[in-house]
Amino acid sequence: MSGGGRYRHLFTPLRIGSLTVRNRIVFSAHLTNYATQDGRPSEQHAAYYAARAAGGAGLIITEEHSTHPTDWPYEKLIHGFHEEVIAGYRRITEAVHAHDVPILAQINHNGGQASSMYTRLPVWAPSPVPDPLFREVPKAVEAHEIAEIVAGYARVAGHCIEGGFDGIELQCSHSSIVRGFLSPATNLRTDSYGGSLSNRARLLVEIVAAVREAIGPGPVLGVRLCGDELIAGGTTIDDAVEVACMAEATGHVDYINTSIGVATATLYMIEASMQIPPGYAMFIPSAIRQAVSLPVVGVGRFKDPLQADRALAEGQCDLVGVVRGQIADPDFAAKARSGHSEQIRTCLSCNQECVGRMGLNRWLGCIENPRTGRESVPVAVSAPARRRRVLIVGGGPAGLQAATTAAERGHQVTLLERQHRLGGQIPAAASVASRAELLDITRNLVAAVGRLGVDVRTGCEATAETVVALAPDVVVLATGARPVRPWWAGGAGDFPTVIDVRDVLEGASSPSGRVVVVDELGFHQATSVAELLADRGCQVEILTNAMVVGQDLGITLDLETWNVRAHAKGIGQATDLVPMGVGPADGGGVRLQLQHHPTGTDRHRDCDWIVVAGHQQPEDDLWHALTSSATEAPVYRIGDCLAPRRAHAAVVEGYRVAVAL
Amino acid sequence: MSAGLGQPVAIGARTAPSRVVFGPHVTNLAHGRALSARHIAYYTRRAAGGTGVIVTETASVTANDWPYERAPLAEQCRAGWREVARACAPWSTLVLAGIGHSGGQGSSAYSQEVMWAPSPVADVVTREPPAALDEKGIGGIVAAFGAAAALAMGCGLAGVEVDAGAWSLLRQFQSGLTNQRADRFGADRLLLTRMVLEEVRRRSGPGALVALRLSCDELAPWAGITPEQAAVTVAELSESGLVDMLTVVRGGPFSTSAYRPDAHAPESFNQELCASMRAAAGGRFPVVLQGSVVDADRAADAVEAGACDLVEMTRALIADARLPAKVRAGAAGRIRPCIRCNQACQVRDPRNPIVSCVVDPSSGYEATEPALAAAADTDTDPSDPSDPSDPSDPAPAAGSPVLVVGVGPADPAPAAGSPVLVIGAGPAGLECALTLAGGGRRVRLVERATRTGGALLQAAVGSGRDSLAGLVRWQSAEADRLGVSTELGVSADAALLDQARRDGWTVVLTTGARPLAGRYPGAAQPVLDPLAVLADPAALPDGPISVVDTVGDAVGVHLAEWLATVQGRSVTLICPDTVAGTQLSRTGDLADANGRLQRAGVDRRLRSLVRRIGADSVLIEDCWTAATSEVASSAVVDCGHRLPEDRLYVSAGDRTMLRAGDCVAPRSALEAVLEGRRTALRILGTDGPATERDPVAPATVTAAPA
């Protein structure tokens, strides 16, 4: 029996061991940082997974639970080895089972991919090879410690089953002591756990046997394997296929999950941003699926049900991991099944508030879903006491989110936008090829305001008079920000070729020849415009006062790929430079005076154009006009017109102001 | 001569039992945003050690000011403040609540709200623009400061300290760098500070101490607060009667790392600044010297010279919680020295590391590993009546957290239990030996080299690094004092081990680490170990030197700088990261270190891997683009990771043999000291209930009964 209309493969049930899933959409394991300070699962965990179960996911796999006290690489890791976790497990499994969705627990020991910061114990690994991220030399585990590791997996698996999970997944893929043993790059042992692949896989086989023994024949047991570590001397696909066969041969394993990369070396390929093409990791499940008869899960930037359905139809995998897609929209599966896939709040793969917050030890959120990470915090569910006439000025992400939420809550919403199109600064930012998927945030919101019947008036400049004339009950200002000419840039009349990033992206200026991009923000603005101009044939160099150009691209895992492209496009980079002024260059063009602040020396660049990625200033003239006029309606500011920040702040504030109405 | 430091001093209407101040600092000990039982134990240990004034970790006065995840929030500090006041009372330490607002230097990550500041000037570090406060918002903040002060006084604290230091809204209002307002708060940049102090004074009531932490130099003279302007501010405040104690600090938006720098900054760097502020204060209130004051004699000199009335010695008290007691007992030489490494005590880091100390790793873990702390606090002489931790003094009130302060692991009584042979006299072996000797064991410490100190002493060369030697020098002196029998130039082998065990000795291996030979097979030029180069730089061949640093800690960066500046060599630093010394972000030295390297003329080859070492060049490859280039080089210094020196352990074939430090896994001095002490406590049988296998999580302080 299948359903789902357009997505026949996606909504065909599948048997995995003793379990039957109603569709092929898996909410795969991923870090959330929702654990409590003392390593317990939280209410938020339960609410978070339950929301995806309610939204129709076929199978949920939780984030990892640590199997041993030597393993504590990041602060908010669930300490599965403490019996006290079981109560929290029950809370999670009951919440998910209430929606008739199975849930598995991922258990793991991160091995050498850790530090002793939290444990104050030596880190354990196959060999004393420090991890490229944590840089701590681990202790090479001895025979009795290997036995302790295996016993830890079995004990924690027992806790999980006692806590109501339908099975266990062993993370042996991108951050794991099992991966460490499997990989020739980190396993230099000469005993029976090192050398040949079967020796390197010995720990995995022992753990599989011990876990199956601990959980009994009923619960599902899966193994997640890395198909290509993307590091020198690491595991590649042939080894991975062979290990998958070994796992199957144990007779204890019910499915194989897959991944690519090593979390502490090549994370940008594990949680690929929009700069990596979708489907990039599907060669892994494809190869494994040809060698084993177990169901195989494929992962990697599935943001659209059609794409997932096609991967199944083409036989690349049996199940599809959709993680960020369901972080952005918990109802991904339900909307696809009911024929409303156009209503899915499509993930951008921007990585800004999900992946980007993980490395910073913050709770997982979403740039476009203000409820992600807050599922356990109750919202005022009842309809507002009175239907209000809400006037929103500005149709960027802040105004659109406020309009959406206010309309959803039953208010009568009018949205005024000065431009002839909605989206604020997003369409311009998304006009660069490598950032195109950013446009989904606007597309999703514009679709929502349309669906909800918001009275959208574009090309309509709001003044204090027009606001008063509309007689709203509430005014929400989301008027955005405008560029500021930096103090060092001289007058626009004197130096017309010193311009802002927005001038380029919005098409007001078309620099050519030698271009210097000044990066004062450290995010996508400068790198995007540099790439765009290099593509147009300009000779481009980016300068920054920071130690790294585009430093925050590291957080969204865009730094590596951007640098590869920048190198290919001949974009130069220089750091630690503070602009001090501009003047005419010898032989034409403009000279940018600089100070190299570590050495205090003067430098300069002669070029044809200077493009500044600098801080903007709030577009708050209307705020001042309204606060000094006799408007009786309350006036709120949200997003950039309060302080020019990133899109997430706009969405959060748009949502928050509307919920409070 | 440092004795004056241990004597009482008047502050306002109160008296502090000593002139030593434990300043407010980030600890990450909080549970949520409340002070935890770990906080209480941490502060109480310092009170018991004779500290005069403790300022608790700065609490935000408003909920939307949330600068780091574990930043205390005043309204959640009621139980914690009450408990600190109660727990410290037996030692008469004046406990002040640190209260503040970080303005535009905070974070929106936890609050998910905009930051508020005098003007929309983005912070240099976060680059996130704040929103400008309006009159109403300012009024709310003034009231919040007052409410926090009232709350603190209601908890029985001696007073509050208002933060106008390096990370504060009040400083942002005072500074031309961040205050561009056109209203009265721009015309009078001190106005908000005065309003806050007035409100705090009013709400905290009579008898409360109101202290102020004031940045007196933002090190940005073009628009920032200068010492001259600060002197005017101090004079004005001294007239106002609003302040009972002033702590002079430095730092602003461009110089937060200058507030509490590592050993690259000189000791007591604020002394001149403080003296001029004290002069400006005209004796109307005591003035506290802050800034890398770690030596008791120096601190006493500063008081004697009239530079200050009290001395903030926060890091010194993290390294030795009993510093004032030791000064008072005339045992200043026995103080565990802060080496200003900033490795474990500087914890403003998104990973929320717990405050601790390389020199005393029990700091921050008083509540979770009490035996570890007790072993460090063994100076107490119960016959000394002046020691406030004397059990005959009023005991901590019933119901206060259990503390094991001032109680040694055992009476230094007759040697009981087996004698112990410790092999290797680096920080791990020394710590193990002195802890055992302090616990009454007979200890024989053998060391292959001709001096004690291990790799740490070898690394302690040159400016900013030589202070590291202080740890092992202290350990060696303490081991001698406690009667450890140290034998230098003795290479332990299997025979020695067997003999010792046959004779009934317990053996501990602390044999350290060795370089990884052959990391670069086929190298056609010398590949040298950094410690060998520091010991004998003349052994380097002529020509340019490549320092290859795949670790990113202080070793490679320092060596490159030292070779360039002290040895006059042409140096290239090759590392895989986008900045050099990437791990120095913890110590606060990251940007400064990269600046020093550039000023020293070191060519930094970032994002680079070594692919081939030729006869006169090194071939490097970009980590991401795979572009290659050649670096001229006549020798390579390999600052990569080291291997455990575990050959003795392996040859002995006995996995129950005790080991500590680098010979388990080569790490930093902190792990060496920690494991050395833990191993000793295990032998002594006093390692306590909280085993290291079961790290105990922080518990919230529950509201104490009234």
PDB file of N, CA and C in Angstrom, chain A residues 450-490:
ATOM      1  N   GLY A 450       1.023  35.146   0.675  1.00  0.00           N
ATOM      2  CA  GLY A 450       0.006  35.017  -0.362  1.00  0.00           C
ATOM      3  C   GLY A 450      -1.110  34.066   0.063  1.00  0.00           C
ATOM      4  N   ARG A 451      -0.678  32.931   0.593  1.00  0.00           N
ATOM      5  CA  ARG A 451      -1.626  31.902   1.036  1.00  0.00           C
ATOM      6  C   ARG A 451      -2.527  32.408   2.149  1.00  0.00           C
ATOM      7  N   LEU A 452      -1.965  33.239   3.005  1.00  0.00           N
ATOM      8  CA  LEU A 452      -2.684  33.677   4.201  1.00  0.00           C
ATOM      9  C   LEU A 452      -3.508  34.943   3.966  1.00  0.00           C
ATOM     10  N   GLY A 453      -3.468  35.445   2.742  1.00  0.00           N
ATOM     11  CA  GLY A 453      -4.316  36.575   2.419  1.00  0.00           C
ATOM     12  C   GLY A 453      -3.859  37.904   2.992  1.00  0.00           C
ATOM     13  N   VAL A 454      -2.585  38.048   3.192  1.00  0.00           N
ATOM     14  CA  VAL A 454      -2.065  39.345   3.632  1.00  0.00           C
ATOM     15  C   VAL A 454      -2.235  40.353   2.490  1.00  0.00           C
ATOM     16  N   ASP A 455      -2.641  41.547   2.861  1.00  0.00           N
ATOM     17  CA  ASP A 455      -2.802  42.617   1.879  1.00  0.00           C
ATOM     18  C   ASP A 455      -1.430  43.229   1.612  1.00  0.00           C
ATOM     19  N   VAL A 456      -0.800  42.750   0.545  1.00  0.00           N
ATOM     20  CA  VAL A 456       0.566  43.191   0.246  1.00  0.00           C
ATOM     21  C   VAL A 456       0.506  44.316  -0.782  1.00  0.00           C
ATOM     22  N   ARG A 457       1.110  45.446  -0.442  1.00  0.00           N
ATOM     23  CA  ARG A 457       1.122  46.573  -1.388  1.00  0.00           C
ATOM     24  C   ARG A 457       2.573  46.942  -1.682  1.00  0.00           C
ATOM     25  N   THR A 458       3.051  46.507  -2.821  1.00  0.00           N
ATOM     26  CA  THR A 458       4.423  46.859  -3.190  1.00  0.00           C
ATOM     27  C   THR A 458       4.426  48.209  -3.900  1.00  0.00           C
ATOM     28  N   GLY A 459       5.624  48.778  -4.014  1.00  0.00           N
ATOM     29  CA  GLY A 459       5.754  50.089  -4.649  1.00  0.00           C
ATOM     30  C   GLY A 459       5.067  51.163  -3.846  1.00  0.00           C
ATOM     31  N   CYS A 460       4.961  50.948  -2.540  1.00  0.00           N
ATOM     32  CA  CYS A 460       4.174  51.854  -1.706  1.00  0.00           C
ATOM     33  C   CYS A 460       5.053  52.388  -0.586  1.00  0.00           C
ATOM     34  N   GLU A 461       5.482  53.603  -0.723  1.00  0.00           N
ATOM     35  CA  GLU A 461       6.371  54.218   0.271  1.00  0.00           C
ATOM     36  C   GLU A 461       5.535  54.711   1.454  1.00  0.00           C
ATOM     37  N   ALA A 462       5.851  54.219   2.653  1.00  0.00           N
ATOM     38  CA  ALA A 462       5.075  54.608   3.833  1.00  0.00           C
ATOM     39  C   ALA A 462       5.665  55.873   4.452  1.00  0.00           C
ATOM     40  N   THR A 463       4.803  56.779   4.821  1.00  0.00           N
ATOM     41  CA  THR A 463       5.210  57.953   5.580  1.00  0.00           C
ATOM     42  C   THR A 463       4.363  57.966   6.851  1.00  0.00           C
ATOM     43  N   ALA A 464       4.696  58.879   7.748  1.00  0.00           N
ATOM     44  CA  ALA A 464       3.893  58.987   8.968  1.00  0.00           C
ATOM     45  C   ALA A 464       2.432  59.243   8.601  1.00  0.00           C
ATOM     46  N   GLU A 465       2.218  60.045   7.555  1.00  0.00           N
ATOM     47  CA  GLU A 465       0.854  60.379   7.150  1.00  0.00           C
ATOM     48  C   GLU A 465       0.107  59.158   6.620  1.00  0.00           C
ATOM     49  N   THR A 466       0.786  58.378   5.758  1.00  0.00           N
ATOM     50  CA  THR A 466       0.081  57.206   5.226  1.00  0.00           C
ATOM     51  C   THR A 466      -0.229  56.212   6.337  1.00  0.00           C
ATOM     52  N   VAL A 467       0.694  56.112   7.289  1.00  0.00           N
ATOM     53  CA  VAL A 467       0.450  55.190   8.399  1.00  0.00           C
ATOM     54  C   VAL A 467      -0.775  55.636   9.191  1.00  0.00           C
ATOM     55  N   VAL A 468      -0.801  56.919   9.522  1.00  0.00           N
ATOM     56  CA  VAL A 468      -1.921  57.431  10.306  1.00  0.00           C
ATOM     57  C   VAL A 468      -3.231  57.262   9.517  1.00  0.00           C
ATOM     58  N   ALA A 469      -3.140  57.505   8.213  1.00  0.00           N
ATOM     59  CA  ALA A 469      -4.341  57.425   7.382  1.00  0.00           C
ATOM     60  C   ALA A 469      -4.908  56.007   7.349  1.00  0.00           C
ATOM     61  N   LEU A 470      -4.051  55.007   7.460  1.00  0.00           N
ATOM     62  CA  LEU A 470      -4.536  53.622   7.439  1.00  0.00           C
ATOM     63  C   LEU A 470      -5.149  53.202   8.770  1.00  0.00           C
ATOM     64  N   ALA A 471      -4.939  54.018   9.806  1.00  0.00           N
ATOM     65  CA  ALA A 471      -5.528  53.797  11.131  1.00  0.00           C
ATOM     66  C   ALA A 471      -5.368  52.370  11.637  1.00  0.00           C
ATOM     67  N   PRO A 472      -4.147  51.879  11.683  1.00  0.00           N
ATOM     68  CA  PRO A 472      -3.952  50.518  12.187  1.00  0.00           C
ATOM     69  C   PRO A 472      -4.045  50.457  13.700  1.00  0.00           C
ATOM     70  N   ASP A 473      -4.241  49.239  14.216  1.00  0.00           N
ATOM     71  CA  ASP A 473      -4.186  49.050  15.669  1.00  0.00           C
ATOM     72  C   ASP A 473      -2.741  48.947  16.144  1.00  0.00           C
ATOM     73  N   VAL A 474      -1.918  48.385  15.264  1.00  0.00           N
ATOM     74  CA  VAL A 474      -0.510  48.166  15.600  1.00  0.00           C
ATOM     75  C   VAL A 474       0.334  48.456  14.372  1.00  0.00           C
ATOM     76  N   VAL A 475       1.485  49.074  14.597  1.00  0.00           N
ATOM     77  CA  VAL A 475       2.407  49.299  13.488  1.00  0.00           C
ATOM     78  C   VAL A 475       3.709  48.544  13.779  1.00  0.00           C
ATOM     79  N   VAL A 476       4.143  47.787  12.798  1.00  0.00           N
ATOM     80  CA  VAL A 476       5.431  47.089  12.928  1.00  0.00           C
ATOM     81  C   VAL A 476       6.349  47.622  11.838  1.00  0.00           C
ATOM     82  N   LEU A 477       7.448  48.208  12.255  1.00  0.00           N
ATOM     83  CA  LEU A 477       8.392  48.747  11.288  1.00  0.00           C
ATOM     84  C   LEU A 477       9.492  47.730  11.026  1.00  0.00           C
ATOM     85  N   ALA A 478       9.621  47.388   9.752  1.00  0.00           N
ATOM     86  CA  ALA A 478      10.665  46.448   9.323  1.00  0.00           C
ATOM     87  C   ALA A 478      11.308  47.067   8.092  1.00  0.00           C
ATOM     88  N   THR A 479      11.763  48.287   8.285  1.00  0.00           N
ATOM     89  CA  THR A 479      12.173  49.115   7.153  1.00  0.00           C
ATOM     90  C   THR A 479      13.616  48.883   6.741  1.00  0.00           C
ATOM     91  N   GLY A 480      14.312  47.997   7.440  1.00  0.00           N
ATOM     92  CA  GLY A 480      15.627  47.597   6.955  1.00  0.00           C
ATOM     93  C   GLY A 480      16.743  48.568   7.254  1.00  0.00           C
ATOM     94  N   ALA A 481      17.755  48.512   6.406  1.00  0.00           N
ATOM     95  CA  ALA A 481      18.962  49.295   6.645  1.00  0.00           C
ATOM     96  C   ALA A 481      19.483  49.852   5.329  1.00  0.00           C
ATOM     97  N   ARG A 482      20.326  50.846   5.447  1.00  0.00           N
ATOM     98  CA  ARG A 482      20.942  51.400   4.241  1.00  0.00           C
ATOM     99  C   ARG A 482      22.453  51.473   4.434  1.00  0.00           C
ATOM    100  N   PRO A 483      23.189  51.396   3.335  1.00  0.00           N
ATOM    101  CA  PRO A 483      24.642  51.453   3.446  1.00  0.00           C
ATOM    102  C   PRO A 483      25.104  52.804   3.982  1.00  0.00           C
ATOM    103  N   VAL A 484      26.239  52.784   4.614  1.00  0.00           N
ATOM    104  CA  VAL A 484      26.864  54.019   5.090  1.00  0.00           C
ATOM    105  C   VAL A 484      28.189  54.158   4.365  1.00  0.00           C
ATOM    106  N   ARG A 485      28.467  55.331   3.897  1.00  0.00           N
ATOM    107  CA  ARG A 485      29.783  55.546   3.286  1.00  0.00           C
ATOM    108  C   ARG A 485      30.801  55.643   4.415  1.00  0.00           C
ATOM    109  N   PRO A 486      31.828  54.801   4.395  1.00  0.00           N
ATOM    110  CA  PRO A 486      32.780  54.836   5.515  1.00  0.00           C
ATOM    111  C   PRO A 486      33.507  56.174   5.593  1.00  0.00           C
ATOM    112  N   TRP A 487      33.962  56.491   6.788  1.00  0.00           N
ATOM    113  CA  TRP A 487      34.610  57.786   7.004  1.00  0.00           C
ATOM    114  C   TRP A 487      35.825  57.974   6.107  1.00  0.00           C
ATOM    115  N   TRP A 488      36.471  56.869   5.753  1.00  0.00           N
ATOM    116  CA  TRP A 488      37.727  56.974   5.011  1.00  0.00           C
ATOM    117  C   TRP A 488      37.520  57.060   3.500  1.00  0.00           C
ATOM    118  N   ALA A 489      36.245  56.953   3.056  1.00  0.00           N
ATOM    119  CA  ALA A 489      35.989  56.769   1.626  1.00  0.00           C
ATOM    120  C   ALA A 489      35.825  58.072   0.851  1.00  0.00           C
ATOM    121  N   GLY A 490      35.971  59.223   1.526  1.00  0.00           N
ATOM    122  CA  GLY A 490      35.809  60.489   0.820  1.00  0.00           C
ATOM    123  C   GLY A 490      34.366  60.685   0.376  1.00  0.00           C
TER     124      GLY A 490
END
